[in-house]
């Protein structure tokens, strides 16, 4: 229940983030017992590179507190949507915070909005969407994969978010979003192999006042077909962007400095001997950054469009 | 929530005026005019009409570019109407640029316009009198028409301001006015600050027209419990883009706008001590009671803020520069903020017993900060951010994120190094973004020719025990 509002203390049943390093974080559910591989209930012990953690010992700890591992320490954090995205169990490819930020921003979400998402996938974006529209908004999220739907449903319940979300198994390309959602949404998000097949269904789900539709696709061909469809369906302000986040590693760099000025005049012998005959000026210590040698060069294209209110649409 | 026709334009509201791909922010007044390029528009006819209404610009006096607005449902599209009827060439081998392809002179064209011809007529004439138009390829014709359409487009649409639209307007117009906050950077700033409808958030902003605070207040939402403490370094907060969002009063009340010096001093020294300093200074300087608070005794804050990197005098000049910049900028409501400034200056001398608003808000903020730690902190600084984050971290809750934006990398590098040495800050990361937009058209898809490289830098981390 640790996803719905700030908490000070860890309670049983919470999902917490165990922080060891920026690239070494884990999400875990605080339960005293867990099922092992053989399906037998055993004590819940979490293994890290710095040794084991008895998960039950977290109950009552302050969020943000240091916790002891058998060979080191870690911090226990309350999940934010960013931390959750970095630690959630992957069932599919997921969308990460840089893209999520743009999606939420470009869909112009605010508390109270009704949003449709498809597909649910691993629920990375779903958590961010819920975060943006709660407490009086609602997310309807669809996936055609039965198991993903049921796991996501359980996850939302465990996270205390079930009030804000409805998960349903449905192939929206085939059957649309259902009559119940017609005229309900102010934002619709598509992450599908064939997003262009759902545009007509999606258009029907927008409110009379219109809204924003966002589609996330890795391939430019998908984008082209989607944009064409959006144009003919009366969408305006159709834009496609891609955004890459580059991490900069701050570091000290020591660089030698050559002394060339002194070569212009004759030097004493003593001086030359000291430097083994070379003219060395010394070292300078700088704070600078290094760039990643290899990084994601492409995630996906974000296509975003506005559907004007009824009566102002061109189609 | 907002069904069609529910939202009509009222005097005092801000609207976004859209003319094709050009957007402009406008404050609605009873008899206001809007300058759109070289065209003067009489805006009074939009009052009482719903948002999203489209108007045709009708020349009021033939020969002058003064227009009244006529509500319309039909929008003539040049590219669709003119292009389909004309033949086109296969390639550009026969097109020579000798400057004579257009037979009409500039005077002729201006004459057409002054005669009150419609854009379709003008562009039709332009095409008729172009030797080369029919030899251009279909794509090239489309491009030509699009360019002309942009110039002669006679329709505007009134839109409700959104964060996306106002950021876009300012970023295109003068990106430095909003600290060069690019769309993707602002989006990430909002994500990493963790701001949502629930909790207490703090934002320090030294000169982005209030954009970050406005965006955070938008995420906090109407009819929720979230609160925002908006800190600024000068005498008068920049609020243009907060006002531009037409937030309901209830939502605005959950944002406390305070001067950062006053806030920190009052928090550590108490209200009485704080007022004594102000009163004492007020005697020696009757000119401006408000700013005294910011300009004196920087040394007795806290240990953390005691060593400002920027010399004090310089910092003051800077702060003033920012305010001046604000008042002199030609943003829509510059006259209004001037009015506000005058009011603030006059207030203490006319009615001394009444507590000024800034004092009430500062006290309120201090009371909140004494009992509640913030759930997220965002800093958008023109100054060196190190002392600001050091000064504000004590008010952030543990296990909560902070994010700092700066348009230059070096101050964030130094801040990174300093924070890294503390044992209570984790997950420190420094980012820069690459943002590119694409033209997507059948057989003509490619990245846009122009992109922005002024995305700035974000430093992000969590506070722990």
XYZ file of C-alpha atoms in Angstrom:
780
model
C 0.000 0.000 0.000
C 3.018 2.227 -0.302
C 2.128 3.827 -3.651
C -0.756 5.993 -2.532
C 0.540 9.007 -0.662
C 3.614 9.612 1.466
C 4.280 7.393 4.438
C 6.859 7.719 7.166
C 7.151 4.111 8.310
C 7.357 0.770 6.562
C 4.359 -1.458 7.261
C 3.800 -5.094 6.503
C 2.534 -5.529 2.950
C 4.295 -2.417 1.649
C 6.369 -2.601 -1.482
C 9.679 -0.878 -0.759
C 12.741 0.011 -2.785
C 16.026 -1.292 -1.464
C 18.715 1.104 -2.638
C 22.289 -0.116 -2.760
C 23.627 1.937 -5.663
C 22.061 3.832 -8.578
C 22.443 0.720 -10.709
C 21.620 -1.673 -7.905
C 18.089 -1.192 -6.639
C 15.399 -3.717 -5.906
C 11.719 -3.580 -5.164
C 10.461 -5.993 -2.569
C 7.257 -6.746 -0.802
C 7.504 -6.624 2.949
C 6.121 -9.984 4.056
C 7.583 -12.163 6.767
C 7.130 -15.364 4.741
C 7.457 -16.123 1.084
C 7.027 -19.124 -1.153
C 10.250 -20.753 -2.258
C 10.794 -22.493 -5.600
C 9.222 -25.663 -4.275
C 6.126 -23.742 -3.167
C 6.849 -24.077 0.524
C 6.327 -21.128 2.843
C 9.732 -20.034 4.168
C 11.153 -16.985 5.871
C 11.451 -14.071 3.465
C 15.180 -13.402 3.116
C 16.401 -11.154 0.305
C 19.895 -11.726 -1.104
C 21.984 -8.781 -2.276
C 25.623 -8.410 -3.291
C 26.248 -7.152 0.234
C 24.616 -10.102 1.903
C 21.178 -11.061 3.107
C 18.305 -9.015 4.467
C 15.528 -10.423 6.606
C 12.651 -8.637 4.925
C 10.419 -8.765 7.993
C 12.974 -6.670 9.862
C 11.998 -3.691 7.688
C 8.607 -3.353 9.363
C 8.602 -0.210 11.460
C 11.694 1.219 9.785
C 11.568 4.836 8.632
C 11.395 5.346 4.891
C 14.776 6.792 3.994
C 16.542 4.920 6.789
C 19.737 2.926 6.501
C 19.227 -0.791 6.969
C 21.915 -3.350 7.733
C 22.745 -6.161 5.376
C 24.940 -8.998 6.537
C 27.979 -7.532 4.760
C 27.083 -3.878 4.342
C 24.105 -1.581 4.269
C 21.336 -0.275 2.036
C 18.608 2.342 2.197
C 14.922 1.632 2.216
C 12.875 4.044 0.110
C 9.210 4.510 -0.547
C 8.577 3.847 -4.236
C 8.011 6.817 -6.537
C 6.909 6.151 -10.093
C 10.481 6.685 -11.245
C 11.941 4.197 -8.730
C 9.214 1.711 -9.528
C 10.011 1.919 -13.248
C 13.639 1.108 -12.474
C 12.897 -1.866 -10.263
C 9.641 -3.440 -11.401
C 9.502 -7.054 -12.532
C 9.633 -7.037 -16.330
C 6.991 -9.024 -18.160
C 7.462 -7.024 -21.354
C 9.661 -4.233 -22.660
C 8.860 -1.184 -20.604
C 8.812 2.555 -21.131
C 11.304 4.419 -18.950
C 11.034 7.704 -17.101
C 12.409 10.004 -19.838
C 9.728 8.865 -22.276
C 7.103 8.586 -19.547
C 7.772 12.200 -18.592
C 7.151 13.363 -22.125
C 4.055 11.219 -22.507
C 2.444 12.515 -19.316
C 3.459 16.079 -20.159
C 2.285 16.000 -23.759
C -1.022 14.363 -22.869
C -1.452 17.339 -20.518
C -2.657 15.131 -17.685
C -3.930 16.556 -14.445
C -5.752 15.156 -11.422
C -9.292 14.205 -12.372
C -8.575 13.105 -15.930
C -9.881 9.899 -17.455
C -7.170 8.103 -19.373
C -7.169 5.004 -21.552
C -3.964 3.016 -21.945
C -3.239 0.066 -24.125
C -1.294 -2.200 -23.686
C -0.748 -2.486 -20.004
C 2.476 -4.442 -20.382
C 4.404 -4.464 -17.137
C 2.533 -1.465 -15.773
C 5.485 0.928 -15.802
C 3.590 3.724 -17.523
C 0.324 2.772 -15.788
C 1.787 3.686 -12.399
C 2.920 7.059 -13.704
C -0.453 7.719 -15.302
C -2.293 6.862 -12.084
C 0.074 9.103 -10.181
C -0.792 11.991 -12.483
C -4.586 11.650 -12.378
C -5.421 10.498 -8.854
C -7.306 11.091 -6.602
C -10.436 11.706 -8.692
C -9.252 10.543 -12.114
C -9.390 7.021 -13.530
C -7.197 4.887 -15.747
C -8.651 2.204 -18.011
C -5.866 -0.052 -19.142
C -6.114 -2.897 -21.657
C -3.889 -5.740 -22.740
C -4.674 -8.731 -24.934
C -2.463 -10.989 -22.839
C -4.431 -12.783 -20.137
C -1.599 -13.349 -17.694
C -0.306 -9.782 -17.916
C -3.771 -8.503 -17.166
C -4.200 -10.669 -14.099
C -0.718 -9.944 -12.748
C -1.195 -6.199 -13.291
C -4.555 -6.373 -11.544
C -3.021 -8.072 -8.509
C -0.178 -5.568 -8.505
C -2.487 -2.542 -8.516
C -4.430 -4.037 -5.595
C -1.247 -4.725 -3.649
C -0.129 -1.176 -4.286
C -3.403 0.240 -3.016
C -4.244 1.762 -6.377
C -7.300 -0.279 -7.369
C -9.612 2.687 -6.826
C -7.952 4.543 -9.679
C -7.591 1.844 -12.279
C -9.557 -0.740 -14.211
C -7.612 -3.484 -15.978
C -9.271 -5.492 -18.712
C -8.237 -8.160 -21.144
C -9.192 -7.034 -24.630
C -7.779 -6.915 -28.117
C -8.599 -3.304 -28.842
C -7.549 -3.518 -32.489
C -10.297 -6.074 -33.030
C -13.008 -5.028 -30.637
C -12.349 -1.433 -29.664
C -12.523 -0.158 -26.124
C -16.126 -1.088 -25.355
C -19.317 0.970 -25.363
C -18.943 1.971 -21.754
C -15.969 4.176 -22.544
C -17.488 6.103 -25.435
C -17.219 9.823 -24.867
C -15.358 9.336 -21.573
C -11.647 9.940 -22.047
C -9.588 13.086 -22.212
C -6.401 11.269 -23.069
C -5.612 7.996 -24.814
C -2.264 6.274 -24.965
C -1.398 3.578 -27.488
C 1.590 1.265 -27.259
C 0.650 -1.365 -29.800
C 2.191 -3.060 -32.813
C -0.574 -1.677 -35.041
C -1.702 1.559 -33.437
C -3.341 2.812 -36.635
C -5.973 0.092 -36.340
C -7.337 1.572 -33.129
C -7.571 5.243 -34.109
C -11.244 5.039 -35.060
C -12.120 3.220 -31.847
C -10.078 5.724 -29.902
C -11.737 8.726 -31.524
C -15.107 7.518 -30.266
C -13.846 7.298 -26.711
C -12.846 10.956 -26.477
C -15.104 13.372 -24.692
C -17.145 15.892 -26.604
C -14.525 18.407 -25.533
C -11.806 16.431 -27.328
C -8.439 15.529 -25.894
C -4.944 14.299 -26.611
C -3.864 11.029 -28.150
C -0.362 9.692 -27.777
C 1.181 6.724 -29.548
C 4.543 5.195 -28.746
C 6.187 3.159 -31.510
C 9.740 2.027 -32.055
C 9.497 1.951 -35.856
C 9.059 4.888 -38.185
C 6.759 2.887 -40.477
C 4.322 2.485 -37.597
C 4.521 6.225 -37.031
C 3.821 6.993 -40.683
C 0.737 4.841 -40.853
C -0.520 6.163 -37.541
C -0.013 9.809 -38.529
C -1.850 9.302 -41.796
C -4.759 7.780 -39.957
C -4.756 10.520 -37.330
C -4.878 13.191 -40.011
C -7.847 11.641 -41.732
C -9.640 11.110 -38.429
C -9.621 14.858 -37.735
C -6.714 15.136 -35.334
C -4.652 18.300 -35.427
C -1.289 19.382 -34.028
C 0.163 16.007 -34.910
C 3.762 15.908 -33.753
C 6.365 13.174 -33.566
C 9.348 13.462 -31.284
C 12.099 11.266 -29.956
C 13.949 11.986 -26.762
C 17.117 10.405 -25.434
C 18.362 10.930 -21.938
C 22.106 11.085 -21.617
C 23.626 10.481 -18.234
C 26.778 12.399 -17.435
C 29.192 10.880 -14.928
C 30.789 13.583 -12.827
C 34.451 12.913 -12.158
C 37.748 14.472 -11.291
C 40.213 14.511 -14.102
C 43.892 15.327 -13.617
C 45.496 16.707 -16.716
C 49.220 17.464 -17.155
C 50.097 21.001 -18.133
C 53.031 21.623 -20.434
C 55.287 24.587 -19.832
C 56.390 25.924 -23.151
C 56.879 29.598 -22.340
C 60.161 28.941 -20.508
C 61.702 27.378 -23.575
C 62.052 30.801 -25.096
C 64.926 31.728 -22.811
C 67.996 29.752 -21.769
C 67.545 27.573 -18.683
C 69.926 26.853 -15.892
C 71.327 23.318 -15.761
C 69.826 22.623 -12.325
C 66.355 23.131 -13.568
C 66.709 20.766 -16.467
C 68.132 17.970 -14.332
C 65.208 18.130 -11.948
C 62.770 17.316 -14.711
C 64.903 14.712 -16.392
C 65.559 17.057 -19.227
C 61.844 17.553 -19.964
C 59.915 20.729 -19.397
C 56.933 19.744 -17.261
C 54.625 22.362 -15.853
C 52.620 20.318 -13.410
C 49.140 18.895 -13.074
C 45.720 20.466 -13.010
C 42.738 18.855 -11.328
C 39.384 19.506 -12.963
C 35.813 18.556 -12.228
C 34.293 17.394 -15.460
C 31.952 14.751 -16.806
C 32.423 11.682 -18.898
C 29.843 10.559 -21.401
C 28.665 7.002 -21.704
C 30.568 4.991 -24.271
C 27.456 3.081 -25.176
C 23.905 4.165 -24.452
C 20.386 3.668 -25.785
C 20.347 5.488 -29.104
C 16.682 4.843 -29.715
C 13.715 3.984 -27.555
C 10.647 4.910 -29.534
C 8.919 7.718 -31.353
C 6.296 9.592 -29.392
C 3.491 10.754 -31.631
C 1.057 13.166 -30.069
C -2.074 14.747 -31.499
C -5.018 16.869 -30.439
C -8.622 15.977 -31.122
C -10.615 19.233 -31.149
C -14.043 19.351 -29.506
C -17.038 18.058 -31.414
C -18.242 20.726 -33.814
C -14.698 21.965 -34.345
C -13.416 18.804 -35.951
C -12.674 18.842 -39.619
C -14.004 15.318 -40.120
C -14.984 17.876 -16.065
C -14.840 20.444 -18.805
C -17.494 19.687 -21.352
C -17.828 21.719 -24.493
C -19.356 25.173 -24.117
C -18.877 25.004 -20.405
C -15.815 27.176 -20.674
C -16.482 30.588 -22.099
C -13.970 33.380 -22.377
C -14.272 35.986 -19.621
C -12.647 39.354 -19.188
C -9.467 38.812 -17.170
C -8.886 35.323 -18.526
C -5.858 34.381 -20.480
C -6.328 32.700 -23.830
C -3.997 31.310 -26.432
C -4.609 32.752 -29.876
C -3.734 30.249 -32.558
C -3.120 31.216 -36.148
C -2.096 28.006 -37.870
C 1.149 26.980 -36.184
C 1.664 30.308 -34.494
C 0.455 30.732 -30.945
C 0.270 33.791 -28.761
C -0.781 34.326 -25.175
C -3.371 37.045 -24.668
C -5.044 38.527 -21.651
C -8.668 39.297 -22.361
C -9.746 42.852 -21.602
C -13.080 44.497 -22.343
C -11.801 46.418 -25.366
C -8.372 45.008 -26.026
C -6.478 44.708 -29.267
C -3.943 42.043 -30.071
C -0.966 42.527 -32.334
C -0.450 39.392 -34.366
C 2.564 39.917 -36.573
C 1.697 43.147 -38.369
C -2.018 42.680 -37.897
C -4.103 44.394 -35.240
C -7.039 42.314 -34.055
C -9.983 43.640 -32.097
C -10.445 40.946 -29.513
C -13.676 41.981 -27.800
C -15.863 39.616 -29.835
C -14.328 36.541 -28.197
C -15.783 37.490 -24.807
C -18.613 35.221 -23.770
C -17.883 32.745 -26.553
C -16.548 29.267 -25.835
C -12.888 28.294 -26.059
C -11.939 26.586 -29.329
C -14.052 29.008 -31.351
C -12.583 29.927 -34.734
C -12.837 33.435 -36.118
C -12.255 34.937 -39.514
C -10.240 38.137 -39.581
C -12.297 40.770 -41.381
C -10.540 43.971 -42.395
C -12.239 46.842 -40.617
C -10.973 49.639 -42.801
C -9.812 48.811 -46.281
C -6.106 49.452 -46.568
C -5.252 49.122 -42.918
C -4.316 45.910 -41.217
C -6.913 46.304 -38.510
C -9.338 43.445 -38.226
C -12.485 42.526 -36.425
C -13.244 38.912 -35.654
C -16.162 37.050 -37.159
C -17.120 33.682 -35.759
C -16.969 30.956 -38.354
C -17.205 27.198 -38.691
C -15.592 26.900 -42.096
C -11.892 27.313 -42.574
C -10.727 27.635 -46.169
C -7.591 25.666 -46.799
C -5.431 27.052 -49.560
C -3.343 23.980 -50.050
C -6.394 21.776 -50.533
C -8.417 24.172 -52.672
C -5.727 25.457 -54.983
C -3.374 22.560 -55.378
C -5.677 19.881 -56.676
C -6.661 21.822 -59.807
C -3.188 22.584 -61.063
C -0.724 20.505 -63.074
C 2.726 19.913 -61.668
C 6.198 19.088 -62.913
C 8.269 15.977 -62.334
C 11.483 17.562 -61.154
C 13.199 20.925 -61.044
C 15.461 20.655 -64.102
C 13.633 23.432 -65.960
C 13.360 25.846 -63.064
C 15.916 28.616 -63.081
C 16.114 31.084 -60.272
C 16.590 34.392 -62.067
C 14.367 36.425 -59.769
C 11.752 36.978 -62.496
C 9.417 34.082 -61.955
C 6.920 36.262 -60.076
C 5.437 38.782 -62.469
C 3.699 40.808 -59.791
C 5.700 43.523 -58.075
C 5.741 43.986 -54.313
C 3.487 47.018 -54.764
C 1.013 44.965 -56.737
C 0.853 42.403 -53.966
C 0.496 44.993 -51.226
C -2.171 46.590 -53.397
C -4.127 43.354 -53.521
C -4.001 43.131 -49.808
C -5.087 46.715 -49.308
C -7.962 46.196 -51.681
C -9.258 43.749 -49.116
C -8.814 40.620 -51.229
C -9.090 37.320 -49.456
C -6.050 35.173 -48.935
C -7.331 32.706 -51.496
C -7.659 35.428 -54.101
C -4.220 36.820 -53.339
C -2.462 33.493 -53.450
C -4.455 32.552 -56.554
C -3.131 35.694 -58.229
C 0.390 34.897 -57.079
C 0.219 31.457 -58.659
C -1.357 32.788 -61.838
C 1.459 35.243 -62.244
C 4.227 32.812 -61.415
C 6.072 31.478 -64.464
C 7.441 28.510 -62.625
C 4.662 27.327 -60.326
C 3.209 24.833 -62.778
C 6.623 23.297 -63.376
C 7.256 22.726 -59.707
C 6.824 19.240 -58.367
C 3.703 18.386 -56.447
C 5.648 18.433 -53.191
C 7.290 21.713 -53.985
C 3.892 23.234 -54.821
C 2.507 22.019 -51.536
C 5.436 23.593 -49.737
C 4.945 26.887 -51.600
C 1.255 26.992 -50.791
C 1.917 26.199 -47.174
C 4.360 29.068 -46.973
C 1.943 31.494 -48.590
C -0.931 30.215 -46.530
C 1.048 30.989 -43.406
C 1.491 34.560 -44.560
C -2.077 35.213 -45.597
C -3.966 32.954 -43.220
C -7.122 34.739 -42.077
C -8.367 32.525 -39.310
C -7.588 32.380 -35.652
C -8.747 29.932 -33.014
C -9.080 30.783 -29.346
C -7.623 28.071 -27.146
C -7.498 27.460 -23.451
C -3.934 27.944 -22.198
C -2.160 24.755 -21.178
C 1.346 24.279 -19.832
C 2.375 22.725 -23.127
C 1.120 25.672 -25.161
C 2.529 28.415 -22.970
C 5.895 26.678 -22.684
C 5.967 26.373 -26.452
C 5.068 30.054 -26.943
C 7.791 31.255 -24.631
C 10.405 28.774 -25.750
C 9.966 29.885 -29.347
C 9.629 33.574 -28.585
C 12.505 33.980 -26.147
C 13.703 30.811 -24.463
C 15.815 32.697 -21.934
C 12.693 34.162 -20.398
C 11.831 30.711 -19.140
C 15.435 29.828 -18.234
C 15.658 27.875 -21.515
C 13.478 25.171 -20.000
C 12.832 22.909 -22.948
C 9.690 20.818 -23.063
C 11.419 17.496 -22.327
C 13.457 19.004 -19.496
C 10.371 20.525 -17.908
C 8.576 17.196 -18.300
C 11.397 15.363 -16.535
C 11.649 18.018 -13.874
C 8.002 17.361 -13.052
C 8.472 13.590 -13.039
C 11.585 13.586 -10.922
C 10.186 16.050 -8.402
C 7.472 13.463 -7.792
C 4.786 16.167 -7.775
C 1.199 14.916 -7.721
C -2.140 15.740 -6.152
C -1.055 14.614 -2.713
C 1.502 16.179 -0.408
C 3.653 19.248 -0.015
C 6.057 20.346 -2.735
C 8.604 23.115 -2.865
C 9.920 24.945 -5.884
C 12.598 27.600 -6.087
C 12.582 29.564 -9.304
C 14.613 32.646 -10.082
C 13.132 33.923 -13.257
C 11.174 31.626 -15.555
C 8.005 33.738 -15.563
C 6.611 31.289 -13.008
C 6.521 28.410 -15.495
C 7.831 25.653 -13.193
C 5.544 26.680 -10.333
C 2.630 26.885 -12.728
C 3.381 23.429 -14.117
C 3.681 21.958 -10.600
C 0.446 23.591 -9.478
C -1.202 22.140 -12.564
C -0.006 18.652 -11.539
C -1.232 19.250 -7.987
C -4.611 19.903 -9.551
C -7.913 21.495 -8.666
C -9.921 20.184 -5.734
C -7.066 18.200 -4.169
C -5.045 18.479 -0.957
C -1.629 19.113 -2.492
C 0.286 22.231 -1.527
C 3.093 24.136 -3.168
C 5.589 26.530 -1.669
C 6.905 28.713 -4.467
C 10.137 30.465 -3.525
C 11.740 33.326 -5.395
C 14.770 35.529 -4.725
C 13.530 39.004 -5.653
C 11.012 41.552 -4.460
C 8.285 40.597 -6.803
C 7.675 37.007 -7.844
C 7.351 36.311 -11.523
C 3.827 35.060 -11.949
C 2.900 35.717 -15.553
C 2.606 32.061 -16.479
C 0.855 31.169 -13.242
C -1.826 33.708 -14.040
C -1.867 32.512 -17.638
C -3.330 29.154 -16.571
C -6.529 30.692 -15.144
C -6.291 28.423 -12.092
C -9.359 28.531 -9.848
C -8.968 30.542 -6.665
C -9.121 27.396 -4.522
C -6.116 25.936 -6.346
C -4.129 29.167 -6.260
C -4.671 29.388 -2.507
C -2.771 26.144 -2.061
C 0.314 27.785 -3.483
C 2.242 30.058 -1.158
C 4.576 32.439 -2.918
C 7.397 33.541 -0.659
C 10.739 35.214 -0.846
C 13.398 32.630 -0.026
C 15.381 34.959 2.265
C 12.294 35.935 4.235
C 11.209 32.327 4.493
C 14.492 30.977 5.792
C 15.043 33.901 8.129
C 11.568 33.652 9.592
C 11.879 29.892 9.960
C 15.090 30.084 11.970
C 14.681 33.411 13.758
C 10.935 33.513 14.356
C 8.395 36.069 13.239
C 9.099 38.632 15.917
C 12.799 38.778 15.334
C 12.089 38.853 11.640
C 9.687 41.778 11.906
C 12.045 43.671 14.143
C 14.718 43.523 11.501
C 12.224 44.713 8.900
C 10.936 47.522 11.131
C 14.385 48.700 12.028
C 15.355 48.726 8.425
C 12.123 50.379 7.440
C 13.097 53.491 9.398
C 16.379 53.823 7.646
C 14.953 53.094 4.269
C 11.430 54.279 3.676
C 11.564 53.638 -0.012
C 10.770 49.997 -0.182
C 9.944 48.068 2.922
C 9.577 44.767 1.181
C 12.992 44.408 -0.282
C 14.831 45.220 2.927
C 14.240 41.737 4.021
C 16.164 40.397 1.105
C 19.000 42.808 1.053
C 20.406 42.786 4.553
C 22.099 40.495 7.028
C 22.778 37.632 4.716
C 25.380 36.426 7.128
C 23.108 35.360 9.970
C 20.995 32.766 8.154
C 22.290 29.346 8.812
C 25.653 27.841 8.601
C 24.739 26.352 5.278
C 23.887 29.504 3.447
C 26.643 31.495 5.061
C 29.124 31.295 2.229
C 27.495 32.474 -0.906
C 29.663 31.941 -3.923
C 28.395 35.073 -5.601
C 29.411 38.227 -3.735
C 26.434 39.831 -2.079
C 26.420 43.047 -4.041
C 26.560 41.176 -7.269
C 23.720 38.948 -6.263
C 21.579 41.966 -5.535
C 22.320 43.524 -8.854
C 21.406 40.267 -10.460
C 18.140 40.017 -8.594
C 17.267 43.542 -9.594
C 18.230 42.852 -13.147
C 15.815 39.992 -13.216
C 12.953 42.057 -11.887
C 13.649 44.832 -14.310
C 13.811 42.386 -17.071
C 10.437 41.158 -16.039
C 8.815 44.546 -16.002
C 10.346 45.658 -19.230
C 9.547 42.543 -21.136
C 6.685 42.868 -23.500
C 4.868 39.837 -22.280
C 1.174 40.228 -22.348
C 0.666 41.458 -18.869
C 3.741 43.525 -18.278
C 1.653 46.558 -17.491
C -0.178 44.540 -14.944
C 2.892 43.467 -13.029
C 4.018 47.070 -12.977
C 0.704 47.961 -11.421
C 1.251 45.273 -8.848
C 4.682 46.616 -8.069
C 3.316 50.068 -7.454
C 0.667 48.694 -5.200
C 3.172 46.757 -3.139
C 5.359 49.781 -2.679
C 2.477 51.970 -1.650
C 0.757 49.537 0.631
C 2.802 49.904 3.815
C 2.701 53.695 3.904
C -1.068 53.962 3.411
C -2.341 51.333 5.769
C 0.370 50.271 8.160
C -1.752 48.139 10.509
C -2.762 45.693 7.777
C -0.436 42.778 7.323
C 0.900 42.631 3.784
C 0.053 39.520 1.803
C 3.646 38.431 1.497
C 4.023 38.419 5.259
C 0.900 36.324 5.748
C 2.013 33.854 3.106
C 5.521 33.621 4.551
C 4.113 32.961 8.021
C 1.788 30.349 6.623
C 4.649 28.656 4.788
C 6.813 28.653 7.930
C 3.967 27.101 9.936
C 3.571 24.358 7.356
C 7.301 23.700 7.158
C 7.532 23.371 10.929
C 5.150 20.436 10.972
C 5.495 18.906 7.506
C 8.485 18.006 5.415
C 8.213 18.415 1.676
C 7.517 15.412 -0.542
C 9.539 16.827 -3.392
C 11.789 19.762 -4.157
C 12.572 21.397 -7.475
C 15.130 24.128 -8.030
C 15.286 26.101 -11.250
C 18.124 28.495 -10.592
C 19.973 31.146 -12.481
C 22.263 31.359 -9.428
C 24.715 28.722 -8.278
C 22.411 26.009 -6.955
C 24.688 24.630 -4.226
C 23.740 27.013 -1.430
C 20.113 26.876 -2.425
C 19.927 23.095 -2.193
C 21.912 23.136 1.048
C 19.515 25.706 2.446
C 16.415 23.829 1.360
C 17.352 20.188 2.007
C 16.497 20.521 5.722
C 12.871 21.064 4.677
C 12.689 17.968 2.486
C 11.450 14.708 3.936
C 13.700 11.675 3.920
C 13.111 9.149 1.145
C 11.939 12.083 -1.012
C 13.407 13.290 -4.289
C 14.904 16.620 -5.284
C 15.765 17.837 -8.739
C 17.831 20.822 -9.794
C 17.786 22.413 -13.208
C 20.486 24.655 -14.545
C 21.167 25.815 -18.059
C 24.911 25.287 -17.526
C 26.625 22.085 -16.575
C 29.413 23.392 -14.342
C 27.324 24.603 -11.389
C 25.586 21.234 -11.306
C 28.915 19.403 -11.459
C 30.112 21.346 -8.448
C 26.830 20.747 -6.664
C 27.138 17.053 -7.457
C 30.623 16.883 -5.955
C 29.507 18.717 -2.807
C 26.360 16.609 -2.326
C 28.245 13.396 -2.993
C 30.309 14.083 0.121
C 27.210 14.147 2.271
C 26.030 10.870 3.685
C 22.343 11.820 3.465
C 22.035 12.138 -0.305
C 21.787 9.113 -2.579
C 21.065 8.198 -6.173
C 22.671 11.393 -7.466
C 22.513 11.552 -11.210
C 23.245 14.241 -13.758
C 21.386 14.240 -17.063
C 21.169 16.056 -20.335
C 18.617 15.275 -23.015
C 18.563 15.017 -26.746
C 15.238 15.993 -28.273
C 14.394 15.768 -31.923
C 11.134 16.209 -33.752
C 10.232 14.617 -37.049
C 8.333 15.585 -40.143
C 6.036 12.675 -40.900
C 4.459 12.873 -44.363
C 3.867 10.152 -46.957
C 7.229 9.534 -48.649
C 8.706 12.606 -46.978
C 9.525 11.492 -43.449
C 12.704 12.793 -41.905
C 13.927 14.551 -38.762
C 13.039 18.231 -38.679
C 15.716 20.485 -40.104
C 16.005 22.492 -36.912
C 16.360 21.211 -33.381
C 17.149 22.845 -30.074
C 20.376 22.151 -28.253
C 19.485 24.257 -25.227
C 17.931 21.595 -23.071
C 19.989 22.395 -19.988
C 20.947 19.907 -17.290
C 19.153 18.134 -14.484
C 20.662 16.908 -11.237
C 18.471 14.474 -9.393
C 18.752 12.664 -6.080
C 17.026 11.436 -2.922
C 17.430 12.591 0.635
C 17.910 9.849 3.245
C 18.500 9.626 6.952
